[in-house]
CSV table of C-alpha atoms and ligand atoms in Angstrom, one decimal:
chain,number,residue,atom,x,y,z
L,1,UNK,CA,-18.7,3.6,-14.2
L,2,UNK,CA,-20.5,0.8,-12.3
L,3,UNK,CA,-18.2,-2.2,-13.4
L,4,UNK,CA,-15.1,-3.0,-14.7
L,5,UNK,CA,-15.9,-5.3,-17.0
L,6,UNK,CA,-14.3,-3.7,-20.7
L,7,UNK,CA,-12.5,-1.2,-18.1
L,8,UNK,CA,-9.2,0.5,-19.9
L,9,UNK,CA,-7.4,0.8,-16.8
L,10,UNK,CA,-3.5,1.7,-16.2
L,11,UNK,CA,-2.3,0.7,-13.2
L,12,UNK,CA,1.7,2.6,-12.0
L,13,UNK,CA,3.3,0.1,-9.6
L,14,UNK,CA,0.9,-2.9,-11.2
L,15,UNK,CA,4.0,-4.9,-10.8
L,16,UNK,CA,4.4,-4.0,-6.8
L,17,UNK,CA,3.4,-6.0,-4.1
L,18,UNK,CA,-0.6,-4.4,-3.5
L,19,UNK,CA,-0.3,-3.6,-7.5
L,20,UNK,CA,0.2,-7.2,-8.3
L,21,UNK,CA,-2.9,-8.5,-6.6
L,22,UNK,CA,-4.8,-5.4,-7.6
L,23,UNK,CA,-4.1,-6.3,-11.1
L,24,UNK,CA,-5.4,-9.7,-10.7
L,25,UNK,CA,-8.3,-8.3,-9.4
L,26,UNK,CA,-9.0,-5.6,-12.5
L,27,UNK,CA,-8.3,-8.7,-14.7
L,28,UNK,CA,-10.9,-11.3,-13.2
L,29,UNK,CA,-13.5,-8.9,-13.2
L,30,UNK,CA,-13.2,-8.2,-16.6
L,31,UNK,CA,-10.7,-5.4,-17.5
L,32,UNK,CA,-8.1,-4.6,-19.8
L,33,UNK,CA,-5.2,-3.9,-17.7
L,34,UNK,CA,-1.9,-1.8,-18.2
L,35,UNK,CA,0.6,-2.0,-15.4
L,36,UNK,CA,3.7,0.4,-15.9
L,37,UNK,CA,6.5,-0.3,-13.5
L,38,UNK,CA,10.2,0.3,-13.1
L,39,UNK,CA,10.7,-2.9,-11.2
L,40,UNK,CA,12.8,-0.6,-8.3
L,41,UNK,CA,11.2,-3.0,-5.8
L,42,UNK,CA,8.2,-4.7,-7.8
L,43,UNK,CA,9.4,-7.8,-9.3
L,44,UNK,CA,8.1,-9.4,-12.5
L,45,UNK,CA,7.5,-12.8,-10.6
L,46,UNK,CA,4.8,-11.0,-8.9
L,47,UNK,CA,2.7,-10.8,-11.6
L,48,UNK,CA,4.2,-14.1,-13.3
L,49,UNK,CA,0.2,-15.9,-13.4
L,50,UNK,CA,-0.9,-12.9,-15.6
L,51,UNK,CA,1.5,-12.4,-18.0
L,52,UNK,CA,-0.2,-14.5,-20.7
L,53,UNK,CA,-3.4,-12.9,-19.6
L,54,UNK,CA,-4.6,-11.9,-23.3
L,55,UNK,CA,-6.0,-8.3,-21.1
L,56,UNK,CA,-2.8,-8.1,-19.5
L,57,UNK,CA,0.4,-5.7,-20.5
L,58,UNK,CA,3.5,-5.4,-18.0
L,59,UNK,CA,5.3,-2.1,-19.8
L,60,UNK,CA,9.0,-1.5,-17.3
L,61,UNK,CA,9.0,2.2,-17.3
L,62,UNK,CA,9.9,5.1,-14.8
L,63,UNK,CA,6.9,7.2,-14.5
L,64,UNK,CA,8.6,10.0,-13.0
L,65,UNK,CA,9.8,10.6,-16.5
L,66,UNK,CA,6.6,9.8,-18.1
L,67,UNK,CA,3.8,6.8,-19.0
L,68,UNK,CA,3.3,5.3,-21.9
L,69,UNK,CA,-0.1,6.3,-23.5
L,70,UNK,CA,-2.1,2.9,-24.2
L,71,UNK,CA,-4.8,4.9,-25.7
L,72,UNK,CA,-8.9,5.2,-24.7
L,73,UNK,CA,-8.7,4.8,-20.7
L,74,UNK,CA,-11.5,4.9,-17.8
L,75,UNK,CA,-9.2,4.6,-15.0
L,76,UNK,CA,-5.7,5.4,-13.8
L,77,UNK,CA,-4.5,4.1,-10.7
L,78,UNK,CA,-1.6,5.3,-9.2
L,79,UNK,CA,0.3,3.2,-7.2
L,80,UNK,CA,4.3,3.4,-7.9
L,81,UNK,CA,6.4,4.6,-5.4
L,82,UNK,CA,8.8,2.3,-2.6
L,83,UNK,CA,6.5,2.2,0.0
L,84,UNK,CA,8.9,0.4,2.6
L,85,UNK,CA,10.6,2.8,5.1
L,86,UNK,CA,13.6,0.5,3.8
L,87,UNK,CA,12.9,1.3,0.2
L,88,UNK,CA,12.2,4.8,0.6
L,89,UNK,CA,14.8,5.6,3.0
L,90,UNK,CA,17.2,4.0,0.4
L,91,UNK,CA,15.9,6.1,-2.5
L,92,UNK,CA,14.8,9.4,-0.8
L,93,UNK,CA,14.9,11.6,-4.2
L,94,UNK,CA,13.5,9.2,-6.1
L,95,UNK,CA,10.7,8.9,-3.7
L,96,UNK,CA,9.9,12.4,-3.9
L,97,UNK,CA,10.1,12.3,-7.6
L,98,UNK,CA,7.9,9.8,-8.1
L,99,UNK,CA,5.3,11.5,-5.5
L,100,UNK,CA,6.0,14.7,-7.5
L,101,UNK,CA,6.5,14.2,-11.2
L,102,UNK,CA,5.2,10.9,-11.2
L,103,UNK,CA,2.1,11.4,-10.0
L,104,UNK,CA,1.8,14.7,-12.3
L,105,UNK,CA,2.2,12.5,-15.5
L,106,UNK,CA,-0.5,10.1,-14.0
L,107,UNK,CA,-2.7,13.0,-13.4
L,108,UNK,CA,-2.1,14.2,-17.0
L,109,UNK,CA,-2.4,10.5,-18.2
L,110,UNK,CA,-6.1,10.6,-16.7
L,111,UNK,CA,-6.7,13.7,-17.9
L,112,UNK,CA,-6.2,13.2,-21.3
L,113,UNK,CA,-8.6,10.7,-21.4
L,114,UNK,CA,-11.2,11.8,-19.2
L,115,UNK,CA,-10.9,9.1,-16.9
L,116,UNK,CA,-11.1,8.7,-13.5
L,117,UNK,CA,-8.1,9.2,-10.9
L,118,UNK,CA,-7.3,7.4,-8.0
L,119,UNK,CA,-4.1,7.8,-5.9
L,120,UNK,CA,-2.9,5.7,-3.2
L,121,UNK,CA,-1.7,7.7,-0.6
L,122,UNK,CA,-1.0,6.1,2.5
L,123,UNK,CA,-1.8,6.2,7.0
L,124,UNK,CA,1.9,8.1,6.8
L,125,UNK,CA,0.2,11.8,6.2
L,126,UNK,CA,-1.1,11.2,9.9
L,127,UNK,CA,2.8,11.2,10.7
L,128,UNK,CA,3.0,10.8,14.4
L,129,UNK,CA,-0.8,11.2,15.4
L,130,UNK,CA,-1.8,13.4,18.0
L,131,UNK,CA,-5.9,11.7,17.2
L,132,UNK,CA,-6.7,8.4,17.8
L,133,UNK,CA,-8.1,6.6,15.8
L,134,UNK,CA,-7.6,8.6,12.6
L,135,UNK,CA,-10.4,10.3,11.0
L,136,UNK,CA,-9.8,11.9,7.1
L,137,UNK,CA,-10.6,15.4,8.7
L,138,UNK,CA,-7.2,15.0,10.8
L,139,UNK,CA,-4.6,16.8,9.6
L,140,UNK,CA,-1.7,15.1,10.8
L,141,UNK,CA,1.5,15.6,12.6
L,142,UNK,CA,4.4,14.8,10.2
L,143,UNK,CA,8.1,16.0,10.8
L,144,UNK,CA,9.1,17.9,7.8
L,145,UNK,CA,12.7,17.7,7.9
L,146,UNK,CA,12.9,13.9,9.2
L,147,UNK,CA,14.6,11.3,7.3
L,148,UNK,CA,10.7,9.9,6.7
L,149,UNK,CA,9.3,12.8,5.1
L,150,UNK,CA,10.8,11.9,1.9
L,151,UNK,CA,7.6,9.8,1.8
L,152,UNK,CA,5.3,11.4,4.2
L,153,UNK,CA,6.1,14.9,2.6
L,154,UNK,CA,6.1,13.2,-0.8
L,155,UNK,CA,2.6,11.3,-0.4
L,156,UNK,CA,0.9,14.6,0.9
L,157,UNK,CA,1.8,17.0,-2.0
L,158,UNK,CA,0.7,14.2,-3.9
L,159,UNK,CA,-2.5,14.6,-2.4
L,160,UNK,CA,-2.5,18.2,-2.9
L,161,UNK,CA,-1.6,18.0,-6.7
L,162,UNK,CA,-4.5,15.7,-7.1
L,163,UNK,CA,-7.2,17.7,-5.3
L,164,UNK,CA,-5.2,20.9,-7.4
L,165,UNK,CA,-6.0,18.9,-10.8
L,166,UNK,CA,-9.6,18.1,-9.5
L,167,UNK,CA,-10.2,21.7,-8.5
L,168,UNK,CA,-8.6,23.9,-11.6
L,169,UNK,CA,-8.5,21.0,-14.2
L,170,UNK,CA,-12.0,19.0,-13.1
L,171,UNK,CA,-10.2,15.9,-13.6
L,172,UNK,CA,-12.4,13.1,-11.9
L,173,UNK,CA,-9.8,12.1,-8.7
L,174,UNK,CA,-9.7,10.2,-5.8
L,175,UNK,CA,-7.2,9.3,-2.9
L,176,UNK,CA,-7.4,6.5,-0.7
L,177,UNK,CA,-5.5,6.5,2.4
L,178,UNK,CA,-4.0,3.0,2.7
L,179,UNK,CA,-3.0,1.7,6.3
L,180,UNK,CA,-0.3,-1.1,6.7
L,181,UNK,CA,-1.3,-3.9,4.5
L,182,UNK,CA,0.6,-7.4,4.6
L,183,UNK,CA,0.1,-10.4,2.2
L,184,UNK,CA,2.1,-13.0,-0.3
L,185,UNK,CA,4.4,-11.2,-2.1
L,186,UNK,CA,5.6,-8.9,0.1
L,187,UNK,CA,9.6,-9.0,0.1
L,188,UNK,CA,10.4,-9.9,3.7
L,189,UNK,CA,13.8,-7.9,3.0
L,190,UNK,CA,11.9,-4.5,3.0
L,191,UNK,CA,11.7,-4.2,6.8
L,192,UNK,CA,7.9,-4.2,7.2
L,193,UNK,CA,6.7,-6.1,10.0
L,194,UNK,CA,4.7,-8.4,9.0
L,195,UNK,CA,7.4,-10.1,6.1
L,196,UNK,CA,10.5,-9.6,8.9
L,197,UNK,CA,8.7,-11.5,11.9
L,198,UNK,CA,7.5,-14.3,9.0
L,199,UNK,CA,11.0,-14.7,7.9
L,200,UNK,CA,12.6,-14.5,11.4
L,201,UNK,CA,10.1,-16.9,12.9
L,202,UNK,CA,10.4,-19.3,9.8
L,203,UNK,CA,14.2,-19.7,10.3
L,204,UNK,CA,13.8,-19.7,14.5
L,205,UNK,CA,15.8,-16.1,14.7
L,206,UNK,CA,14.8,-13.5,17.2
L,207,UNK,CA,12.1,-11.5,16.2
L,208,UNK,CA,13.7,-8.0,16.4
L,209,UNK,CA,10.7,-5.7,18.4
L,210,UNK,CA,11.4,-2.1,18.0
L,211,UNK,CA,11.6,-0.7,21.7
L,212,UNK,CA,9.7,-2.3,24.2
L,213,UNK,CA,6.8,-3.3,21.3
L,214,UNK,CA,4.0,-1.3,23.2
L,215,UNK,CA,3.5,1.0,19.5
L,216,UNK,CA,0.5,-0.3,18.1
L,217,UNK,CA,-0.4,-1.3,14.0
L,218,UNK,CA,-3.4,-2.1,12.6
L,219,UNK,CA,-3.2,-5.2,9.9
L,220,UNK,CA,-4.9,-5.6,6.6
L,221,UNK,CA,-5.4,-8.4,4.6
L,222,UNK,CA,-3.9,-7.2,1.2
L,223,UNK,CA,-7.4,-8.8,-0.8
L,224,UNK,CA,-9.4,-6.4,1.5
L,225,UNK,CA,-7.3,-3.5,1.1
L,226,UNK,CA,-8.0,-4.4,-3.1
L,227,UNK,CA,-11.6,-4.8,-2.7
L,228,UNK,CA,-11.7,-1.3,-1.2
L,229,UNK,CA,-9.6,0.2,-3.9
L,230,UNK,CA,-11.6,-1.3,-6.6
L,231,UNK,CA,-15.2,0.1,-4.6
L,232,UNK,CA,-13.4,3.5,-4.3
L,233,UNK,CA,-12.6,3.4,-7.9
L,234,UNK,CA,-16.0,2.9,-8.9
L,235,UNK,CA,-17.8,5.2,-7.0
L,236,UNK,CA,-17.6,9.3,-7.7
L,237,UNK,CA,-16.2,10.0,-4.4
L,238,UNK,CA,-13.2,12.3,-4.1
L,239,UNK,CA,-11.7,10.8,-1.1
L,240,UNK,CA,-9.5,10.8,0.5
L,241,UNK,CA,-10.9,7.6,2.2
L,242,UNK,CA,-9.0,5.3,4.8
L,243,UNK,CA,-8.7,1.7,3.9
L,244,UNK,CA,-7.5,-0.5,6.6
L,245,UNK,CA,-8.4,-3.0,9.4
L,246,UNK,CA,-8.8,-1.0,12.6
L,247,UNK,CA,-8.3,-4.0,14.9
L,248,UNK,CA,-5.4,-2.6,17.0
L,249,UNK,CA,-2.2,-4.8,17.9
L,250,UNK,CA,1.0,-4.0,19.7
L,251,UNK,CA,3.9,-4.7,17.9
L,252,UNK,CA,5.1,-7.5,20.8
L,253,UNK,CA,1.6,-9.2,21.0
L,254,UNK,CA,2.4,-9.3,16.7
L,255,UNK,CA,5.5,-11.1,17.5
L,256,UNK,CA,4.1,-13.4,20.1
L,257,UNK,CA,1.2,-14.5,17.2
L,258,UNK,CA,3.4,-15.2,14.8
L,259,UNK,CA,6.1,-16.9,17.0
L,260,UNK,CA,2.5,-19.1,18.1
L,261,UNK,CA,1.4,-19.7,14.2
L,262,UNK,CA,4.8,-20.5,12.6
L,263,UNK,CA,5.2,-23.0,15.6
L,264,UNK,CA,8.6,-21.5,15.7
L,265,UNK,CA,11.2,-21.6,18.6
L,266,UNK,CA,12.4,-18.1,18.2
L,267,UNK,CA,12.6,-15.7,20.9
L,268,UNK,CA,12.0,-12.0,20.6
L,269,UNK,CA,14.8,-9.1,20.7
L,270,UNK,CA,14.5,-5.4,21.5
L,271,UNK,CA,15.8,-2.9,19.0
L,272,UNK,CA,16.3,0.6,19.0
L,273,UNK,CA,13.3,2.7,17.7
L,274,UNK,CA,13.6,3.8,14.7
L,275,UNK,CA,13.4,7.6,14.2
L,276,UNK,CA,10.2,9.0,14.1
L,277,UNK,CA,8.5,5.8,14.2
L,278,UNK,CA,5.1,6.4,14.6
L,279,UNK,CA,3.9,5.4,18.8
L,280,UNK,CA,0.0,4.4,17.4
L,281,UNK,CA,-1.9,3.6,14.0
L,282,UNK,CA,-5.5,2.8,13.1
L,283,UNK,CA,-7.9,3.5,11.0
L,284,UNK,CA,-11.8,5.4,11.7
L,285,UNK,CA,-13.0,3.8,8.9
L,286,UNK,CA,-16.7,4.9,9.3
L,287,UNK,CA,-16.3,6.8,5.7
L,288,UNK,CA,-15.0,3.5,4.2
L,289,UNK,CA,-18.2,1.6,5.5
L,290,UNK,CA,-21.0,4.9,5.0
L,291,UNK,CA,-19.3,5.7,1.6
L,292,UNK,CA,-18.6,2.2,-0.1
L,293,UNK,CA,-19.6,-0.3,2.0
L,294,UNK,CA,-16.5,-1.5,2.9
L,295,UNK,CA,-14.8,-3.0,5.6
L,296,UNK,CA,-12.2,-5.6,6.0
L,297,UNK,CA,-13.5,-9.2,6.4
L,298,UNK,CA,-10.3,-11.0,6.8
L,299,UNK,CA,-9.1,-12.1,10.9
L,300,UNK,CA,-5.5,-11.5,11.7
L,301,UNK,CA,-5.2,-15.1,12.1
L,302,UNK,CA,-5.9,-16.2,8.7
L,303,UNK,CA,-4.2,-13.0,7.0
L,304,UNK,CA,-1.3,-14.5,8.7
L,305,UNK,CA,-1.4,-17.6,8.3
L,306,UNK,CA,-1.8,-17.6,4.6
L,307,UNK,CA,1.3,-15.2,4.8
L,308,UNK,CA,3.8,-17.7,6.7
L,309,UNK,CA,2.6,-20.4,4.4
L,310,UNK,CA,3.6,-18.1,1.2
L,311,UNK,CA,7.0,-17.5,3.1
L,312,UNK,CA,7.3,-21.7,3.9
L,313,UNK,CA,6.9,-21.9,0.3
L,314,UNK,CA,9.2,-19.9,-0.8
L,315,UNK,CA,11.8,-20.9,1.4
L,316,UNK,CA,11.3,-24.5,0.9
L,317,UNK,CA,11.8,-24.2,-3.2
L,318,UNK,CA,14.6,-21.8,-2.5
S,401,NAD,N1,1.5,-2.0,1.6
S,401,NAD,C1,1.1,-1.0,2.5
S,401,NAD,O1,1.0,-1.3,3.7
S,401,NAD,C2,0.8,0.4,2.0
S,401,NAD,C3,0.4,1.3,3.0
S,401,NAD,C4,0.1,2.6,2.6
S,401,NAD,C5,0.2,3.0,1.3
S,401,NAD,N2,0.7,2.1,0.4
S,401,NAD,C6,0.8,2.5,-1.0
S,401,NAD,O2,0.5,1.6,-2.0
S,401,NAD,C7,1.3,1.6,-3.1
S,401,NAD,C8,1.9,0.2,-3.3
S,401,NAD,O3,2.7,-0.1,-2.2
S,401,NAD,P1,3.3,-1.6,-2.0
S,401,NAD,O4,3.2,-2.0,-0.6
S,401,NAD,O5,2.7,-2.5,-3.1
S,401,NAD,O6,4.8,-1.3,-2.4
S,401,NAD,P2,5.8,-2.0,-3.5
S,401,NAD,O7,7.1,-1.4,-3.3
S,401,NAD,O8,5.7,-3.5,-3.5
S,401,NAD,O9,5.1,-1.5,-4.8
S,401,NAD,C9,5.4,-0.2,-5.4
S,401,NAD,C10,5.7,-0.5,-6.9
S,401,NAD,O10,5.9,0.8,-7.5
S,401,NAD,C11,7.0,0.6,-8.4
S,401,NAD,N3,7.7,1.9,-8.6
S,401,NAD,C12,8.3,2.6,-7.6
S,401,NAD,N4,8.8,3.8,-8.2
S,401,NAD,C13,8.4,3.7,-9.5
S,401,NAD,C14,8.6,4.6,-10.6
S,401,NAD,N5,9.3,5.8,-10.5
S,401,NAD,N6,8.1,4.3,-11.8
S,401,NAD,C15,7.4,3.1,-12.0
S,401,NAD,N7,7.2,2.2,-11.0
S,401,NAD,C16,7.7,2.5,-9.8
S,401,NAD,C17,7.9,-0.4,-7.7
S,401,NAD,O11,8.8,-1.1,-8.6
S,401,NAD,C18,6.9,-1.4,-7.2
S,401,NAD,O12,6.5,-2.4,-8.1
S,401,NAD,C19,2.4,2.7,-2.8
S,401,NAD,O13,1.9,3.9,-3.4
S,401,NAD,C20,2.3,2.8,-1.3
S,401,NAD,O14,2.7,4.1,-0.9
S,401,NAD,C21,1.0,0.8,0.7
């Protein structure tokens, strides 16, 4: 497939924070778009703009008990599961179920079809990396038994059962390997960084810095992270493939920024470290740029800036 114009595509978690603006995406290029979501932290408002879309259809389901079958298809994407350590941590066996059986009834979904697979697995299979940057090829260091591995765990047997459907099913799959991605429409309750400095600088509270703030993140605009989903969708590669920004940022220079673009007067607290928190992050994405020819083209600085004024918004109507 070399466009997505007339595309069938399902998308799980179409009503999610990436989802949302993924299904925008699918929809302006042409596609007919399904999104299947159980609204456990996706909202309807996220996709409000598209609902009338005459190409769009928002269906609230649990896919971890099964997806409804819109007929012909050339692409599932398989985004649902609570991606916020908040979420996750809140829902541990649901997380593994949707990484589990959810993913298994998108596999099957695709599969049916004959269309092509993509899952969105995510930086956390590197766990706590002992290589930096990381490269595909690295297998990771995740702690099993940790309160995390609900989703660590969870996302890497996901990437198993997909490479077990390509291998003994030749279903045509592929995994991308998404790193921390911040945008509008992120819910700044779900203690990712980016949303909780926004919120904390817009309303002049201390910016709460996990430990002294030296652990690095690497940013990504979420219309990047899109575009490279929608080239790794295209192509015939079976992944996995990271998708990321690998400009490297301590957590307290973070802070500081945002503090300076919010042109707020909070000041920054240290917090505890949450267990297991990973020390560094960021992507090698010389597969990304060989393979699609990708890489993100969005600065820090106006990624953020279009975030806090999303976030002013919001708080101004509230
Ligand atoms: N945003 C990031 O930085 C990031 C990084 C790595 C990987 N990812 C992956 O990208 C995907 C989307 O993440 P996000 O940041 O948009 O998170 P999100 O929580 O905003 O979106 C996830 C969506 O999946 C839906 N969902 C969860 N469980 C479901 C179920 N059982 N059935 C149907 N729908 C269900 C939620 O309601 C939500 O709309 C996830 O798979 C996540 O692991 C995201």
């Amino acid at each position: 497939m070399d466009s997505l114009s007339g595309a069938r595509v399902v998308v799980t978690g179409g009503a999610g924070f990436v989802g949302s603006w993924l299904c925008e995406r699918l929809l302006a290029e042409g596609a007919a778009v399904w999104a299947v979501d159980s609204l456990v932290t996706g909202t309807r408002r996220n996709v409000a703009h598209v609902l009338d879309h005459q190409s769009f259809t928002l269906t609230e389901a649990d896919v971890s008990q099964g997806i409804p079958d819109p007929g012909d298809l050339d692409l599932v994407l398989h985004l649902a599961c609570p991606a916020s350590p908040v979420a996750y941590l809140r829902m541990p066996l649901q997380t593994l179920d949707v990484a589990s059986n959810g993913t298994r009834h998108a596999l099957d979904l695709a599969e049916r079809h004959g269309a092509r697979f993509l899952l969105s697995s995510t930086s956390e299979v590197y766990g706590d990396p002992l290589v930096h940057p990381q490269r595909e090829d690295y297998w990771g260091n995740v702690n099993p038994i940790g309160p995390r591995s609900v989703y660590d765990e969870g996302k890497r047997f996901a990437e198993s059962l997909t490479m077990a459907y390509r291998r003994a099913r030749g279903v045509d799959t592929t995994i991308a390997r998404i790193f921390n991605t911040y945008g509008p429409r992120m819910a700044f309750e779900d203690g990712r960084v980016v949303p909780t400095f926004v919120h904390q600088a817009l309303h002049d509270l201390p910016l709460t810095v996990a430990g002294d703030g030296s652990q690095t993140r690497s940013l990504c605009w979420v219309e990047d992270t899109v575009d490279g989903l929608v080239r790794l969708a295209l192509s015939d590669h079976p992944g996995p493939i990271n998708l990321g920004n690998d400009e490297e940022t301590t957590v307290l220079d973070l802070a500081r920024t945002i503090i300076g673009l919010a042109d707020s007067r909070s000041e920054i607290d240290h917090i505890e470290l949450p267990e297991d928190d990973p020390r560094i992050r960021r992507p090698d994405l010389t597969r990304a740029r060989e393979v699609l020819g990708w890489s993100p083209t969005t600065s820090a600085a106006d990624g953020l800036q279009r975030t806090i004024e999303w976030m002013d918004e919001l708080r101004r109507a509230a």
